[in-house]
Amino acid sequence: MGKRNDILVSSAESILNQPASSPCMASEFTDSYRWPPQVNREGRARSLRNSLARVLGWGMPERLSSSRQELLERMATLFEHKTYGSEVTLEKHNRAWQRIYLVEFGVARLYRQSPDKRVSIHHFFDEGCAIWPVFARTRSERNTLCLTTVTPCTVWEADFFPFRDCIKQDGEGAWAHFALSLMEELAEKSTIREFERQTLSAEERYQIMVRDYPELVQRIPDYQLAAWLGVATATFSRLKNGRSRKH
C-alpha cells in the first residue's frame, strides 16, 4: 500500500536471493515462512531466523553458507519478542526512530500527523512485514513519521544500528546493495500510488484496495482506510455501501 521513502519496508513473496517485495501479502508466503500463531520457544526462534533470512533475500537458513548461518544467528540474538495492545504508539514524530520491527501477528500503520491532528496514512503492515528507518532524517529528532498498532500485535524488535552492522559484515557493499534494492522498489510503488491518486476516481481507488488487500479491509477500521485512500469518512461509507448493494 502507500509508502514513502523515509522508511524501508519488506515482506517478500519470493524467497531465494530476491529483494523483499511489497508488504501485506502474508497469505502468499510459503509454509516455511509463515509466522505460526502459537509455537514453543524453539519454534518461535526458528520462525525469527526464517523471517530474517527472507527479509535479507538469503533463502532458507539451512541452505546458507556457514558464515551466513553464523551471521544470522548473531542477528537473531538482537531481537526481543514483544506484545502490544491496539492503538499503541511504537514510533512518534519529532523523536528519533531507532528500532526495527518484524510483525509476527497483527496490523500496524505508518502515518504523519499535522499539528492540528489531521492524519495522512501511508501504509499498513501485517504479518511477516519488517519495518525500519533508513534515512538520516528518520533516525533524528526531525523524524516526521509515526508508527502505531491498529490491532493487538506481537512483534520481534531490535535496535536498528546493530542490525545494520550485522548486514555490513556480510561483505563489502552488502548494506548498500540491500538498501538500494528496496529503495528502488519503494520509489516505483510510490510513483504508482501518486499516479493513481491523480488519475483515478475515489471509487476506482476503492475497488483496487478491495481487490488487492481484501484481508486488511476486514481488519482495519473504516476511518483509517478512508484516511489511507484519501477520502472523507462519509465518502468511504458511501463507496462501501454502494459496493455492498451491487453484491
mmCIF file of C-alpha atoms in Angstrom, residues 1-203:
data_model
loop_
_atom_site.group_PDB
_atom_site.id
_atom_site.type_symbol
_atom_site.label_atom_id
_atom_site.label_comp_id
_atom_site.label_asym_id
_atom_site.label_seq_id
_atom_site.Cartn_x
_atom_site.Cartn_y
_atom_site.Cartn_z
ATOM 1 C CA MET A 1 0.000 0.000 0.000
ATOM 2 C CA GLY A 2 1.133 3.628 0.035
ATOM 3 C CA LYS A 3 4.763 4.133 1.017
ATOM 4 C CA ARG A 4 7.209 6.993 1.491
ATOM 5 C CA ASN A 5 10.955 6.703 1.167
ATOM 6 C CA ASP A 6 11.563 7.668 4.809
ATOM 7 C CA ILE A 7 11.069 4.024 5.728
ATOM 8 C CA LEU A 8 12.308 0.814 4.280
ATOM 9 C CA VAL A 9 9.690 -1.898 4.183
ATOM 10 C CA SER A 10 9.982 -5.504 3.165
ATOM 11 C CA SER A 11 7.803 -8.571 3.092
ATOM 12 C CA ALA A 12 8.935 -10.847 0.289
ATOM 13 C CA GLU A 13 6.690 -13.228 -1.586
ATOM 14 C CA SER A 14 9.698 -14.804 -3.301
ATOM 15 C CA ILE A 15 12.446 -16.075 -1.040
ATOM 16 C CA LEU A 16 15.548 -17.246 -2.842
ATOM 17 C CA ASN A 17 18.078 -14.434 -3.242
ATOM 18 C CA GLN A 18 15.425 -11.886 -4.163
ATOM 19 C CA PRO A 19 14.929 -8.446 -2.614
ATOM 20 C CA ALA A 20 11.819 -8.222 -0.461
ATOM 21 C CA SER A 21 8.615 -7.165 -2.176
ATOM 22 C CA SER A 22 5.593 -5.195 -1.046
ATOM 23 C CA PRO A 23 4.059 -5.961 2.342
ATOM 24 C CA CYS A 24 0.551 -7.044 3.275
ATOM 25 C CA MET A 25 0.890 -10.334 1.393
ATOM 26 C CA ALA A 26 1.100 -12.824 4.249
ATOM 27 C CA SER A 27 -1.362 -15.126 2.518
ATOM 28 C CA GLU A 28 1.202 -15.722 -0.243
ATOM 29 C CA PHE A 29 4.055 -16.894 1.997
ATOM 30 C CA THR A 30 5.173 -20.495 1.740
ATOM 31 C CA ASP A 31 4.525 -22.602 4.844
ATOM 32 C CA SER A 32 8.204 -22.473 5.805
ATOM 33 C CA TYR A 33 7.991 -18.686 6.016
ATOM 34 C CA ARG A 34 4.700 -18.286 7.832
ATOM 35 C CA TRP A 35 4.607 -16.945 11.395
ATOM 36 C CA PRO A 36 2.973 -19.729 13.439
ATOM 37 C CA PRO A 37 0.260 -18.314 15.733
ATOM 38 C CA GLN A 38 1.280 -20.464 18.714
ATOM 39 C CA VAL A 39 4.660 -22.176 18.922
ATOM 40 C CA ASN A 40 7.177 -23.040 21.595
ATOM 41 C CA ARG A 41 10.332 -21.032 22.203
ATOM 42 C CA GLU A 42 12.439 -23.122 19.832
ATOM 43 C CA GLY A 43 9.834 -22.909 17.089
ATOM 44 C CA ARG A 44 9.451 -19.173 17.585
ATOM 45 C CA ALA A 45 13.211 -18.676 17.314
ATOM 46 C CA ARG A 46 13.242 -20.744 14.128
ATOM 47 C CA SER A 47 10.478 -18.557 12.698
ATOM 48 C CA LEU A 48 12.541 -15.482 13.547
ATOM 49 C CA ARG A 49 15.568 -16.853 11.670
ATOM 50 C CA ASN A 50 13.392 -17.801 8.694
ATOM 51 C CA SER A 51 11.868 -14.334 8.592
ATOM 52 C CA LEU A 52 15.244 -12.596 8.813
ATOM 53 C CA ALA A 53 16.661 -14.762 6.015
ATOM 54 C CA ARG A 54 13.630 -13.958 3.862
ATOM 55 C CA VAL A 55 13.867 -10.212 4.549
ATOM 56 C CA LEU A 56 17.541 -10.293 3.602
ATOM 57 C CA GLY A 57 16.843 -12.279 0.430
ATOM 58 C CA TRP A 58 19.175 -15.056 1.532
ATOM 59 C CA GLY A 59 16.817 -18.002 1.160
ATOM 60 C CA MET A 60 16.206 -20.872 3.578
ATOM 61 C CA PRO A 61 18.566 -20.732 6.601
ATOM 62 C CA GLU A 62 19.611 -24.390 6.319
ATOM 63 C CA ARG A 63 20.835 -23.781 2.767
ATOM 64 C CA LEU A 64 23.094 -20.861 3.704
ATOM 65 C CA SER A 65 26.874 -20.961 3.877
ATOM 66 C CA SER A 66 28.349 -21.487 7.336
ATOM 67 C CA SER A 67 29.425 -17.843 7.540
ATOM 68 C CA ARG A 68 25.919 -16.598 6.768
ATOM 69 C CA GLN A 69 24.366 -19.065 9.183
ATOM 70 C CA GLU A 70 26.651 -17.733 11.902
ATOM 71 C CA LEU A 71 25.793 -14.154 10.970
ATOM 72 C CA LEU A 72 22.087 -14.972 11.007
ATOM 73 C CA GLU A 73 22.389 -16.464 14.493
ATOM 74 C CA ARG A 74 24.132 -13.328 15.761
ATOM 75 C CA MET A 75 21.490 -11.161 14.172
ATOM 76 C CA ALA A 76 18.673 -13.173 15.781
ATOM 77 C CA THR A 77 20.109 -12.562 19.255
ATOM 78 C CA LEU A 78 19.485 -8.829 18.785
ATOM 79 C CA PHE A 79 15.707 -9.271 18.765
ATOM 80 C CA GLU A 80 13.248 -9.262 21.651
ATOM 81 C CA HIS A 81 9.725 -10.630 21.471
ATOM 82 C CA LYS A 82 7.130 -8.011 22.482
ATOM 83 C CA THR A 83 3.334 -7.850 22.762
ATOM 84 C CA TYR A 84 1.331 -4.638 22.351
ATOM 85 C CA GLY A 85 -2.341 -3.779 22.559
ATOM 86 C CA SER A 86 -4.230 -1.893 19.859
ATOM 87 C CA GLU A 87 -3.533 1.812 19.297
ATOM 88 C CA VAL A 88 -0.096 1.719 20.945
ATOM 89 C CA THR A 89 2.410 4.204 19.520
ATOM 90 C CA LEU A 90 5.676 2.452 18.641
ATOM 91 C CA GLU A 91 7.364 5.395 16.920
ATOM 92 C CA LYS A 92 6.480 9.075 17.120
ATOM 93 C CA HIS A 93 7.293 12.181 15.080
ATOM 94 C CA ASN A 94 9.929 14.563 16.456
ATOM 95 C CA ARG A 95 11.598 11.560 18.069
ATOM 96 C CA ALA A 96 14.459 9.598 16.532
ATOM 97 C CA TRP A 97 13.351 6.229 15.129
ATOM 98 C CA GLN A 98 15.988 3.679 16.105
ATOM 99 C CA ARG A 99 14.195 0.308 16.094
ATOM 100 C CA ILE A 100 13.440 -2.402 13.546
ATOM 101 C CA TYR A 101 10.208 -4.373 13.844
ATOM 102 C CA LEU A 102 9.248 -7.789 12.442
ATOM 103 C CA VAL A 103 5.484 -8.265 12.695
ATOM 104 C CA GLU A 104 4.554 -11.717 13.960
ATOM 105 C CA PHE A 105 0.844 -11.107 14.348
ATOM 106 C CA GLY A 106 -1.370 -8.039 13.945
ATOM 107 C CA VAL A 107 -1.558 -4.856 11.904
ATOM 108 C CA ALA A 108 0.253 -1.528 12.334
ATOM 109 C CA ARG A 109 0.013 1.745 10.408
ATOM 110 C CA LEU A 110 2.624 4.255 9.263
ATOM 111 C CA TYR A 111 1.411 7.843 9.088
ATOM 112 C CA ARG A 112 2.095 11.535 9.502
ATOM 113 C CA GLN A 113 0.102 13.824 11.763
ATOM 114 C CA SER A 114 -0.212 17.600 11.462
ATOM 115 C CA PRO A 115 -0.188 19.953 14.486
ATOM 116 C CA ASP A 116 -3.991 20.153 14.249
ATOM 117 C CA LYS A 117 -4.179 16.325 14.442
ATOM 118 C CA ARG A 118 -5.031 15.710 10.781
ATOM 119 C CA VAL A 119 -3.594 12.366 9.657
ATOM 120 C CA SER A 120 -2.156 11.062 6.401
ATOM 121 C CA ILE A 121 -1.774 7.272 6.454
ATOM 122 C CA HIS A 122 0.966 5.995 4.174
ATOM 123 C CA HIS A 123 0.957 2.271 4.783
ATOM 124 C CA PHE A 124 -0.402 -0.687 6.756
ATOM 125 C CA PHE A 125 1.829 -3.583 7.806
ATOM 126 C CA ASP A 126 0.664 -7.064 8.712
ATOM 127 C CA GLU A 127 2.161 -10.492 9.412
ATOM 128 C CA GLY A 128 5.654 -11.037 8.005
ATOM 129 C CA CYS A 129 6.435 -7.359 7.418
ATOM 130 C CA ALA A 130 9.707 -5.788 8.508
ATOM 131 C CA ILE A 131 9.808 -2.042 9.169
ATOM 132 C CA TRP A 132 12.886 0.048 9.826
ATOM 133 C CA PRO A 133 14.314 3.544 9.245
ATOM 134 C CA VAL A 134 16.847 4.239 6.527
ATOM 135 C CA PHE A 135 17.421 7.939 6.023
ATOM 136 C CA ALA A 136 19.176 10.190 8.495
ATOM 137 C CA ARG A 137 16.097 12.384 8.964
ATOM 138 C CA THR A 138 14.025 9.446 10.182
ATOM 139 C CA ARG A 139 16.710 8.485 12.692
ATOM 140 C CA SER A 140 16.901 12.022 14.106
ATOM 141 C CA GLU A 141 14.614 14.296 16.075
ATOM 142 C CA ARG A 142 13.497 15.709 12.697
ATOM 143 C CA ASN A 143 11.598 12.475 12.082
ATOM 144 C CA THR A 144 8.082 13.183 10.755
ATOM 145 C CA LEU A 145 6.708 9.620 10.797
ATOM 146 C CA CYS A 146 4.611 7.760 13.359
ATOM 147 C CA LEU A 147 4.049 4.020 13.742
ATOM 148 C CA THR A 148 1.065 2.776 15.747
ATOM 149 C CA THR A 149 -0.595 -0.602 16.191
ATOM 150 C CA VAL A 150 -4.059 -0.967 14.658
ATOM 151 C CA THR A 151 -4.848 -4.306 16.295
ATOM 152 C CA PRO A 152 -3.130 -6.093 19.187
ATOM 153 C CA CYS A 153 0.322 -7.043 17.875
ATOM 154 C CA THR A 154 3.155 -9.387 18.666
ATOM 155 C CA VAL A 155 6.463 -8.330 17.148
ATOM 156 C CA TRP A 156 10.171 -9.022 17.196
ATOM 157 C CA GLU A 157 12.097 -5.791 17.657
ATOM 158 C CA ALA A 158 15.733 -4.746 17.894
ATOM 159 C CA ASP A 159 17.967 -1.690 17.792
ATOM 160 C CA PHE A 160 18.439 -0.702 14.167
ATOM 161 C CA PHE A 161 22.139 0.154 14.249
ATOM 162 C CA PRO A 162 23.456 -3.249 15.446
ATOM 163 C CA PHE A 163 21.131 -4.870 12.899
ATOM 164 C CA ARG A 164 22.610 -2.759 10.112
ATOM 165 C CA ASP A 165 26.140 -3.524 11.334
ATOM 166 C CA CYS A 166 25.401 -7.254 11.072
ATOM 167 C CA ILE A 167 24.346 -6.891 7.449
ATOM 168 C CA LYS A 168 27.515 -4.943 6.710
ATOM 169 C CA GLN A 169 29.529 -7.917 7.961
ATOM 170 C CA ASP A 170 28.197 -9.969 5.034
ATOM 171 C CA GLY A 171 30.770 -8.268 2.822
ATOM 172 C CA GLU A 172 31.755 -5.012 1.185
ATOM 173 C CA GLY A 173 28.711 -3.187 -0.173
ATOM 174 C CA ALA A 174 26.250 -5.643 1.414
ATOM 175 C CA TRP A 175 24.184 -2.973 3.140
ATOM 176 C CA ALA A 176 24.251 -0.605 0.169
ATOM 177 C CA HIS A 177 23.105 -3.376 -2.182
ATOM 178 C CA PHE A 178 20.352 -4.473 0.184
ATOM 179 C CA ALA A 179 19.064 -0.950 0.839
ATOM 180 C CA LEU A 180 19.250 0.111 -2.812
ATOM 181 C CA SER A 181 17.191 -2.854 -3.999
ATOM 182 C CA LEU A 182 14.393 -1.995 -1.619
ATOM 183 C CA MET A 183 14.543 1.747 -2.202
ATOM 184 C CA GLU A 184 14.161 1.194 -5.936
ATOM 185 C CA GLU A 185 11.064 -0.877 -5.291
ATOM 186 C CA LEU A 186 9.662 1.733 -2.913
ATOM 187 C CA ALA A 187 10.271 4.513 -5.418
ATOM 188 C CA GLU A 188 8.388 2.622 -8.120
ATOM 189 C CA LYS A 189 5.422 1.833 -5.901
ATOM 190 C CA SER A 190 5.331 5.386 -4.568
ATOM 191 C CA THR A 191 5.058 6.812 -8.086
ATOM 192 C CA ILE A 192 2.319 4.302 -8.974
ATOM 193 C CA ARG A 193 0.346 5.330 -5.897
ATOM 194 C CA GLU A 194 0.718 9.009 -6.757
ATOM 195 C CA PHE A 195 -0.373 8.290 -10.327
ATOM 196 C CA GLU A 196 -3.494 6.523 -9.055
ATOM 197 C CA ARG A 197 -4.357 9.423 -6.764
ATOM 198 C CA GLN A 198 -4.130 11.896 -9.618
ATOM 199 C CA THR A 199 -5.794 9.887 -12.376
ATOM 200 C CA LEU A 200 -8.339 7.560 -10.733
ATOM 201 C CA SER A 201 -11.599 8.405 -9.035
ATOM 202 C CA ALA A 202 -12.211 7.603 -5.384
ATOM 203 C CA GLU A 203 -14.435 4.706 -6.441
#
